[in-house]
Short mmCIF file of C-alpha atoms in Angstrom, two decimals:
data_model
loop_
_atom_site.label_atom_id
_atom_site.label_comp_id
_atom_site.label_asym_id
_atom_site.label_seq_id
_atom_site.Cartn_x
_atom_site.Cartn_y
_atom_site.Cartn_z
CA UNK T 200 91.42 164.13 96.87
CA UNK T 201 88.56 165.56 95.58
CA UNK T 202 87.44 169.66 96.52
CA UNK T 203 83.40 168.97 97.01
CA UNK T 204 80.33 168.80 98.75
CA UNK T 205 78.53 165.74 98.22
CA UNK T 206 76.21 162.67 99.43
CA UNK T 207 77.04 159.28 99.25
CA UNK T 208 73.89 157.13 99.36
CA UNK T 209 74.98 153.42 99.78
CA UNK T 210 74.38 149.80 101.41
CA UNK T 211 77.77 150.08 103.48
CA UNK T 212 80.90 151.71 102.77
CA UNK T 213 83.76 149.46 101.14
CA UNK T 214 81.44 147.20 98.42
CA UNK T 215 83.05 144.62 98.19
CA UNK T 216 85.99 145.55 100.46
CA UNK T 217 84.42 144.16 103.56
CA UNK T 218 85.81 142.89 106.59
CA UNK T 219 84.83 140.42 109.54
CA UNK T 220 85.06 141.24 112.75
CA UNK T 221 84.78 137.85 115.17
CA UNK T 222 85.21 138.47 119.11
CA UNK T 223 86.01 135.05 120.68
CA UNK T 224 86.31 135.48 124.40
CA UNK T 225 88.04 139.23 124.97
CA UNK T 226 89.79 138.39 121.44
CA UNK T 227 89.26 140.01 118.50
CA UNK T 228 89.82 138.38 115.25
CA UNK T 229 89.69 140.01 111.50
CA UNK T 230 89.35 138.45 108.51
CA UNK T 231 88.72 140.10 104.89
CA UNK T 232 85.10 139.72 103.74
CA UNK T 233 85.63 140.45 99.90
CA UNK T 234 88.91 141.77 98.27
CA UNK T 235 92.16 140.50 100.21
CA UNK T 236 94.85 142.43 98.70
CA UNK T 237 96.28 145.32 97.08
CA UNK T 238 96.55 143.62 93.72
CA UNK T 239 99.99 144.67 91.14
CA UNK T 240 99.76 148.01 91.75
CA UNK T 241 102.79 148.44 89.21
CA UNK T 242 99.56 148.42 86.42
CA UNK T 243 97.33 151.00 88.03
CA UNK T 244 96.89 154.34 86.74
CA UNK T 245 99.79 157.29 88.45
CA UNK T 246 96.73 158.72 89.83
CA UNK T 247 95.37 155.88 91.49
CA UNK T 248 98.73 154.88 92.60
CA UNK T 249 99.15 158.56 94.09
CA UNK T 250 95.95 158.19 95.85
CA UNK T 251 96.58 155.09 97.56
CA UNK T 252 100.17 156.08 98.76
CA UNK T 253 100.05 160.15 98.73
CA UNK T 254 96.90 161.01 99.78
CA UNK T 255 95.85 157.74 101.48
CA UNK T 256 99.68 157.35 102.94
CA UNK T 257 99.78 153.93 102.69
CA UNK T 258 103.54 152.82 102.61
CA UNK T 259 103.43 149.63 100.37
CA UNK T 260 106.51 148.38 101.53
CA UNK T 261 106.25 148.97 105.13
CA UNK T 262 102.99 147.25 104.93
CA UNK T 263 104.52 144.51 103.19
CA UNK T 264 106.94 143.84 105.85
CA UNK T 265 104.36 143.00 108.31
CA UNK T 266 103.03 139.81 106.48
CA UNK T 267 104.65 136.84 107.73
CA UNK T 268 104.50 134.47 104.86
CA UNK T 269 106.33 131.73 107.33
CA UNK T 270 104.16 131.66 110.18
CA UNK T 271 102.77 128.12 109.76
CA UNK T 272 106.28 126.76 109.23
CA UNK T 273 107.16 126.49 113.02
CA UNK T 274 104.06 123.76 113.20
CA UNK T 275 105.10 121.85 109.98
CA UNK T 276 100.88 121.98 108.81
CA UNK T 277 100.12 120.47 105.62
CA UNK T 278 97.57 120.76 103.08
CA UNK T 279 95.17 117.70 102.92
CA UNK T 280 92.33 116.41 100.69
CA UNK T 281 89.60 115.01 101.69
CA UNK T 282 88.34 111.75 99.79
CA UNK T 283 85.00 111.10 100.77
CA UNK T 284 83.41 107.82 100.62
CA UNK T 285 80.23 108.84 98.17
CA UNK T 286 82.98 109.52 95.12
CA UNK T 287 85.95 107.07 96.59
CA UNK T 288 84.40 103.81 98.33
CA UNK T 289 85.65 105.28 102.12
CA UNK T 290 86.52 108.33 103.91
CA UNK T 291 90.31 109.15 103.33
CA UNK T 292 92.45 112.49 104.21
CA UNK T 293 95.63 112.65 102.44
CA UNK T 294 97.97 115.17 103.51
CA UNK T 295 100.91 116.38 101.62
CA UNK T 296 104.36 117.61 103.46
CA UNK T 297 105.58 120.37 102.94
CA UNK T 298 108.67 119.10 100.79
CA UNK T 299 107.16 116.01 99.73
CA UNK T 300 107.82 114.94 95.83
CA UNK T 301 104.16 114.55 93.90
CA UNK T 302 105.83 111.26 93.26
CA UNK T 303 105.55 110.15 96.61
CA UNK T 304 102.56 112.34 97.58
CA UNK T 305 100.72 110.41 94.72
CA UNK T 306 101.05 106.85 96.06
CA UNK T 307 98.56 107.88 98.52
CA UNK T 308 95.96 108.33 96.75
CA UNK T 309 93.04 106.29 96.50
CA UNK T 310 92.83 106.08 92.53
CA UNK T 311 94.65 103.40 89.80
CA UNK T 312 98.50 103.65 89.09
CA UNK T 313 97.50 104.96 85.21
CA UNK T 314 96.04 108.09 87.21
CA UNK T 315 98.82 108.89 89.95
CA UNK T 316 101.29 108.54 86.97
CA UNK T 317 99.73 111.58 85.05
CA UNK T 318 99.41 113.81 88.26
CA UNK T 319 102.80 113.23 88.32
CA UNK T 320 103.19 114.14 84.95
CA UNK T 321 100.78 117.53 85.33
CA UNK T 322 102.62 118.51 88.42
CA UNK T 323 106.60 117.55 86.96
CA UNK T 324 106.35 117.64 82.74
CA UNK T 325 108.37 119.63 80.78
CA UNK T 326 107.56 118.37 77.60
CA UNK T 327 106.93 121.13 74.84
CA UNK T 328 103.63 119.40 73.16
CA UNK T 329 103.65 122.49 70.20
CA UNK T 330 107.12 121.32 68.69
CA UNK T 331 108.15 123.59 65.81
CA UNK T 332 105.29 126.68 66.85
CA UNK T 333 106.03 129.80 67.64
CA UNK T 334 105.08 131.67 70.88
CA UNK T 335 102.33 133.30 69.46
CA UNK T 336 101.04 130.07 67.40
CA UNK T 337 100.75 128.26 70.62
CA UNK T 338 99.23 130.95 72.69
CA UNK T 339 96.32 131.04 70.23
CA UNK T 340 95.57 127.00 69.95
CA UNK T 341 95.98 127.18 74.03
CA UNK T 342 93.62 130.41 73.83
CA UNK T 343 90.79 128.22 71.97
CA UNK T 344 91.57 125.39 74.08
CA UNK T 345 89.73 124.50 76.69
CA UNK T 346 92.35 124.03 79.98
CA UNK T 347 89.94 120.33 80.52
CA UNK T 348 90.81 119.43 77.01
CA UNK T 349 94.65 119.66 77.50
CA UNK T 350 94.93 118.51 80.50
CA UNK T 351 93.15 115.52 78.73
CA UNK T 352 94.55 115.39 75.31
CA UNK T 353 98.13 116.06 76.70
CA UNK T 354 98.98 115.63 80.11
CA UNK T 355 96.61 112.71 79.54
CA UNK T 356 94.60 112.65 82.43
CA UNK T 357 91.65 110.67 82.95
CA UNK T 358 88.33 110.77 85.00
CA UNK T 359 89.41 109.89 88.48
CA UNK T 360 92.82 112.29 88.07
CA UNK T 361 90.76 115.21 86.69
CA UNK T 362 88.64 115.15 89.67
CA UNK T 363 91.09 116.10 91.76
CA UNK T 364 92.05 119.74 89.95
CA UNK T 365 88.73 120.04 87.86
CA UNK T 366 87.78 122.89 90.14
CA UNK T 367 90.81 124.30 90.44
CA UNK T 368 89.87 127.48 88.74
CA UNK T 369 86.50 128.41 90.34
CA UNK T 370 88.42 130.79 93.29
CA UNK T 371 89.58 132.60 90.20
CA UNK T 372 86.75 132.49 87.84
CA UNK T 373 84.06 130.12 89.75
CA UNK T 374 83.92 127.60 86.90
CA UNK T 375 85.82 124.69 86.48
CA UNK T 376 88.26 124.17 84.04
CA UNK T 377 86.26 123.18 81.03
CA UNK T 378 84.94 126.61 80.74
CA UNK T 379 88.22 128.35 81.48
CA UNK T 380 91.24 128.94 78.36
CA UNK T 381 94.27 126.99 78.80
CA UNK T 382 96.40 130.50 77.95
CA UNK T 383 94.76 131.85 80.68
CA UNK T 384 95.16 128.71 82.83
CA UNK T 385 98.91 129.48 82.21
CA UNK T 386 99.25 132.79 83.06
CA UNK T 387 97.60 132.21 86.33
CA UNK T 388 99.88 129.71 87.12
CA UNK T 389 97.71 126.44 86.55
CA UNK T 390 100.21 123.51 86.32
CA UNK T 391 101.08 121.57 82.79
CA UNK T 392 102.60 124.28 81.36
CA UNK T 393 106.41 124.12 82.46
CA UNK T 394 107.95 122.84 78.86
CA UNK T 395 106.07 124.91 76.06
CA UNK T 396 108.18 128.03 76.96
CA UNK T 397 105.67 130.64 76.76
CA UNK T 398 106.63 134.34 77.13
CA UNK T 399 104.77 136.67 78.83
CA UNK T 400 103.91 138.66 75.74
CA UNK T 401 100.22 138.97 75.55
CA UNK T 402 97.94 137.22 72.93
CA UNK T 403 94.15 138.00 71.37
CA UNK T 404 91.34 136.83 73.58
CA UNK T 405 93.59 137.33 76.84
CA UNK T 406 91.88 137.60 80.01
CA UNK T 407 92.01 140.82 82.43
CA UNK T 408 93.40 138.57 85.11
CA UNK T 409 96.08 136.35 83.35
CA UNK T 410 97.40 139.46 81.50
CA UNK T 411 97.57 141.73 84.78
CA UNK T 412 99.56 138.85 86.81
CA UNK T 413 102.14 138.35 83.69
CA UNK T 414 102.89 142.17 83.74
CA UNK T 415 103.91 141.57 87.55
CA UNK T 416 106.96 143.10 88.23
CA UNK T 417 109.66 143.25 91.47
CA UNK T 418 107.47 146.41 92.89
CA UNK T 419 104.44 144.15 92.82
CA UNK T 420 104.70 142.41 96.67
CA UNK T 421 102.48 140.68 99.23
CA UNK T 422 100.30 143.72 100.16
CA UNK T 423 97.39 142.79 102.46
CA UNK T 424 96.23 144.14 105.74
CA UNK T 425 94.64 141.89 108.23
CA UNK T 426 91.07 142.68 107.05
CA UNK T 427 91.87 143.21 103.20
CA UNK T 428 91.28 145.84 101.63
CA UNK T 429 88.87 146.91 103.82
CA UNK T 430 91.29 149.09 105.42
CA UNK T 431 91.73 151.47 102.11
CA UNK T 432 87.63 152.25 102.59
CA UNK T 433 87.66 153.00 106.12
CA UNK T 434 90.91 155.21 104.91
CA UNK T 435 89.02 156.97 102.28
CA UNK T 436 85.96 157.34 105.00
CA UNK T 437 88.78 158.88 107.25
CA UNK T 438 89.37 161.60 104.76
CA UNK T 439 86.05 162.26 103.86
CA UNK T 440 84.27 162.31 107.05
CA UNK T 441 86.98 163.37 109.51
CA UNK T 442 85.46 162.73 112.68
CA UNK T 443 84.12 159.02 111.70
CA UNK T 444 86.66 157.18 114.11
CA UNK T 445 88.21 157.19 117.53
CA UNK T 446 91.40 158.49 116.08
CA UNK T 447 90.96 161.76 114.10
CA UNK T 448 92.62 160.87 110.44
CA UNK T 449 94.25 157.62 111.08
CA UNK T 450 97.24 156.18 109.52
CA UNK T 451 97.63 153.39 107.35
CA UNK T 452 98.79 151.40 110.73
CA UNK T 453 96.02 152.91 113.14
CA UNK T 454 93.13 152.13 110.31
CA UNK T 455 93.18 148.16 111.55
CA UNK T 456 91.75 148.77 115.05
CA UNK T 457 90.22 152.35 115.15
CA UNK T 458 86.68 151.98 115.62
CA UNK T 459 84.18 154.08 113.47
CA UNK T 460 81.30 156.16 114.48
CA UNK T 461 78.77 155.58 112.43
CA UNK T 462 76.64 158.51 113.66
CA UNK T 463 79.24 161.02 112.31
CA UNK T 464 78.76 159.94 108.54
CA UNK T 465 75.55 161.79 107.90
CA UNK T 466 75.51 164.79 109.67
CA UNK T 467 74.17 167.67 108.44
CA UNK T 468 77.29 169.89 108.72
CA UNK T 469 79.72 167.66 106.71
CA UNK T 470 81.25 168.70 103.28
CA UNK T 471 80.91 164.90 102.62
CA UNK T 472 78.04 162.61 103.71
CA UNK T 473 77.65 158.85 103.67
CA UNK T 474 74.17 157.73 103.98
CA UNK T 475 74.54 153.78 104.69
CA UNK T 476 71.86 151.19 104.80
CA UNK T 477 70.19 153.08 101.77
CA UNK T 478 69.81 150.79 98.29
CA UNK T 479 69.25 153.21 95.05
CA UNK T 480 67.06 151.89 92.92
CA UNK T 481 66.59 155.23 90.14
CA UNK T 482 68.50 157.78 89.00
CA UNK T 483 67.52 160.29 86.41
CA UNK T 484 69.07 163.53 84.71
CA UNK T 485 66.71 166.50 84.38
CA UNK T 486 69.19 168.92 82.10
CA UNK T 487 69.98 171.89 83.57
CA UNK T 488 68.07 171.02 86.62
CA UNK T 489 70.51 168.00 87.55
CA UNK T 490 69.45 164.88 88.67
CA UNK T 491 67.34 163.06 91.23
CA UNK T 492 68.00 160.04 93.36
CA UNK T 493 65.37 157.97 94.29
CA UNK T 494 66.56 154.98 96.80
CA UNK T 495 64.57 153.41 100.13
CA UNK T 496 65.83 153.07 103.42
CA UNK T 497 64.31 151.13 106.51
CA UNK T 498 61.16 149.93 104.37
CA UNK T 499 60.53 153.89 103.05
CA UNK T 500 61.51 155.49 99.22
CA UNK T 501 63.45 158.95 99.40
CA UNK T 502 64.28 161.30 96.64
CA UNK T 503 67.04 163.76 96.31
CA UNK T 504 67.96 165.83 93.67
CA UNK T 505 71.89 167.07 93.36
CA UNK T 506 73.93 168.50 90.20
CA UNK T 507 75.30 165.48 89.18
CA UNK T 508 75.44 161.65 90.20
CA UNK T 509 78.07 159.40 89.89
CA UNK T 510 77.42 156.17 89.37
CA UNK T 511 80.04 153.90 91.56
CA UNK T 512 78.65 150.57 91.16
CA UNK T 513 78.99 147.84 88.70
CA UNK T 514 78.13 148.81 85.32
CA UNK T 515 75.20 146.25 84.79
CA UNK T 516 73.34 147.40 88.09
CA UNK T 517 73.41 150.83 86.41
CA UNK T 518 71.52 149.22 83.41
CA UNK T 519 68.95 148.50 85.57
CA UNK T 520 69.09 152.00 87.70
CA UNK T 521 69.58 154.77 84.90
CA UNK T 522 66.23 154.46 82.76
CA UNK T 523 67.08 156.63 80.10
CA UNK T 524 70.27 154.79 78.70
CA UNK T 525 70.38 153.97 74.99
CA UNK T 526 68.76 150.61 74.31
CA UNK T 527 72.19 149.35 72.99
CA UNK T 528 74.37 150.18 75.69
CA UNK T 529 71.73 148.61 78.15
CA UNK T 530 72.70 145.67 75.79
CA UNK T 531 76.41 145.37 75.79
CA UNK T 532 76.07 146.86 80.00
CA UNK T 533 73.99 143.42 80.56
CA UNK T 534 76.66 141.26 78.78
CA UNK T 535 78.81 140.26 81.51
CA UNK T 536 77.10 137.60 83.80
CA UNK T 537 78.41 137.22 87.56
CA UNK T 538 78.89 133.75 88.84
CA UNK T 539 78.08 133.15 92.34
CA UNK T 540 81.09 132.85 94.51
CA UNK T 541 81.05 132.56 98.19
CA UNK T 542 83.82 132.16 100.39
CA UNK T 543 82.64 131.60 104.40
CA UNK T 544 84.63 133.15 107.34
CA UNK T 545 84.26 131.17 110.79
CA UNK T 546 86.10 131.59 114.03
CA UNK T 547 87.29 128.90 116.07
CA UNK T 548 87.61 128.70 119.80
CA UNK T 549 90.17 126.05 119.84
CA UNK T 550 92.76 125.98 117.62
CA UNK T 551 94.61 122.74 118.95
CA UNK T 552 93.14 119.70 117.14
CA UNK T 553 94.03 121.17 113.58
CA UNK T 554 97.77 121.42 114.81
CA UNK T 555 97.84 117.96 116.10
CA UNK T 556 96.37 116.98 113.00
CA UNK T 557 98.79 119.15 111.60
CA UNK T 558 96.36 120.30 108.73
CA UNK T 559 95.73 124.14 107.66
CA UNK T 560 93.98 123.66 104.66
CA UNK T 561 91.26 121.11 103.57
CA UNK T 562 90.09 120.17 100.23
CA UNK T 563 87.40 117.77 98.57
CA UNK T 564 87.60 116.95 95.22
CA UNK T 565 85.75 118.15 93.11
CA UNK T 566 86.86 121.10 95.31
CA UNK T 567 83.59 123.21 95.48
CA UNK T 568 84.91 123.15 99.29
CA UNK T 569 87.95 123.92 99.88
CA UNK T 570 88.40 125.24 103.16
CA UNK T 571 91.42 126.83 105.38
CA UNK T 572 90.34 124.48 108.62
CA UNK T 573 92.82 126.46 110.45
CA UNK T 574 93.59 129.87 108.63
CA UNK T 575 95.08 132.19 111.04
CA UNK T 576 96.48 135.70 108.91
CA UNK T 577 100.01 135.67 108.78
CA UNK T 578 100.51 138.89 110.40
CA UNK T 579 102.65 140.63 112.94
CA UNK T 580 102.70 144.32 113.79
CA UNK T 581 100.22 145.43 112.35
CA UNK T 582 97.39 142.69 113.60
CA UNK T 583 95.19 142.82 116.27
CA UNK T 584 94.65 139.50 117.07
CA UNK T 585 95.79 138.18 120.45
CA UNK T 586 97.07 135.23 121.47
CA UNK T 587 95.56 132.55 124.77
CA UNK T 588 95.76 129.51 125.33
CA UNK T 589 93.14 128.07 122.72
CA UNK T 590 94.61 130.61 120.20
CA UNK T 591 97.99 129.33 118.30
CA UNK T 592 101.13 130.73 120.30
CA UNK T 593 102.03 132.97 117.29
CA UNK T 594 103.30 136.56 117.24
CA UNK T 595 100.91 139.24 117.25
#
């Protein structure tokens, strides 16, 4: 950890590593708010890695064992689809079992026998459609493919089959799949690929995310805490501001339930000091003099000055923040466009009619809203939800 004195001036701590906190009777529920997991570590820097496990003490595997991947399976629930009657002609939910064939799953479906036939196809083919082509030949045709037009030109899906997985790629990229690469709809594990055998050598024009989840490797688990990653900030606050929770330096394990002070973050006295609810909105460097930061807080505009700044934000807010930067690197800073992407966390009082329905997970195609009707974290030790009897009998 860093040796310094220093002032953080922020919105919140954690950016995008939020968490929700939902208090349903005397119960209280977390759910992540941004970033859920601790994401293939194996391709992080040593020194983030040592931070996160050394200095943070987070034991990966440990962790790892307290996600219960199989906590649904004692209440057999199913993923369903929603058919609506605007697109379809009626109102239809079609669930899936869990061990169901696509064959079978397909016949349900409220669409022609030409369009269950190549879902079946997407979901089962292992048909090499690049005969006589290298790996790296058919990488770059799929790389200036769009994934629409193959699942089109070759899985040979039509209008009311590629409505059903046309959106399949926004929770990744939050566009659908005429404006995402086939290669990278491969490597993130998009169906329709099975016969081409592709390697997982990388290719020109790769994608951070496809070429991070083919470099996985057997060190790369299911690491999540109940809230997401919002439990590495509050760890980092711990370190920083010693006295900002009930427990004095928590563990990896206390971090999920200790609650902060937020009074303690700014105090005069601290080495470190985290100035919350406080949106920068200038920074300039003054030489030998340092820099000042100019941001506003409950309707007012402050200024500090301080020997250096560090800008911890995403790189095209900073084009818009640091006025002095070249006018080409303001350029190539603004280049990178976010797409809005919102994902809504709700907490129900009655868990009961999902698992009579026996449906977690809810879908209408296009699927612009997919939802997890009943989404409960598969936890166990290290949650601190509760169980009663209008929350699912499950282990805390």
């Amino acid at each position: 950890m860093l040796d310094l004195d220093a002032t953080l001036v922020t919105c919140h701590f954690g950016g995008h590593a939020r968490r929700n906190e939902f208090h349903v009777g005397r119960t209280l529920l977390l759910s992540n708010g941004g970033t859920v997991n601790i994401d293939t570590p194996s391709t992080w820097s040593s020194q983030a890695r040592d931070l996160l496990t050394k200095d943070l003490g987070v034991d990966l595997k440990a962790l790892e064992a307290t996600v219960k991947s199989d906590a649904y399976a004692p209440y057999s629930l199913r993923t369903a689809t929603l058919f609506t009657a605007e697109r379809w002609g009626r109102d239809q939910l079609v669930a899936k079992e869990p061990a169901e064939s696509w064959a079978s799953y397909v016949t349900k479906l409220p669409m022609s026998e030409a369009s269950r036939a190549a879902l079946v196809r997407l979901r089962t083919t292992t048909e090499d459609f690049y005969p006589g082509l290298t790996d790296a030949q058919k990488k770059e045709i799929l790389a200036r493919t769009p994934y629409e037009t193959y699942l089109r030109e070759k899985i040979g899906l039509d209008d009311d089959a590629l409505e059903t997985v046309k959106r399949s790629t926004n929770g990744l990229w939050g566009v659908n799949v005429d404006h995402v690469a086939a290669a990278d709809a491969w490597a993130t594990g998009q169906p329709g690929f099975d016969g081409l055998g592709l390697t997982d050598d990388p290719w020109p024009g790769a994608g951070f995310t496809p070429l991070m989840q083919l470099k996985e490797t057997p060190e790369d688990g299911n690491f999540y805490f109940p809230e997401g990653n919002a439990a590495i900030a509050r760890l980092l606050v711990s370190k920083l501001v010693p006295d900002a929770f009930d427990v004095r330096r928590p563990d990896w394990r206390e971090i999920v339930t200790a609650k902060a002070d937020y009074s303690t973050l700014d105090k005069p006295g601290n080495r470190v000091r985290i100035r919350l609810s406080s949106t920068v909105f200038d920074v300039r460097n003054h030489g030998r003099n340092g820099v000042t930061v100019t941001y506003s807080n409950s309707g007012r505009s402050y200024r500090v000055k301080a020997k250096g700044a560090v800008m911890a934000c995403w790189n095209s807010v900073s084009s818009y923040v640091v006025p002095e930067l070249p006018a080409e690197q303001v350029t190539a800073m603004r280049y990178g466009v976010k797409v809005p992407l919102v994902y809504a966390r709700v907490a129900l009082k009655d868990w009961r009619p999902f698992a009579a329905a026996r449906v977690s997970r809810v879908s209408t195609p296009p699927a612009s809203s997919a939802a997890s009707a009943c989404r409960r974290s598969p936890r166990s030790a290290t949650s601190p939800c509760r169980t009663g009897p209008n929350c699912p009998p499950w282990s805390p």
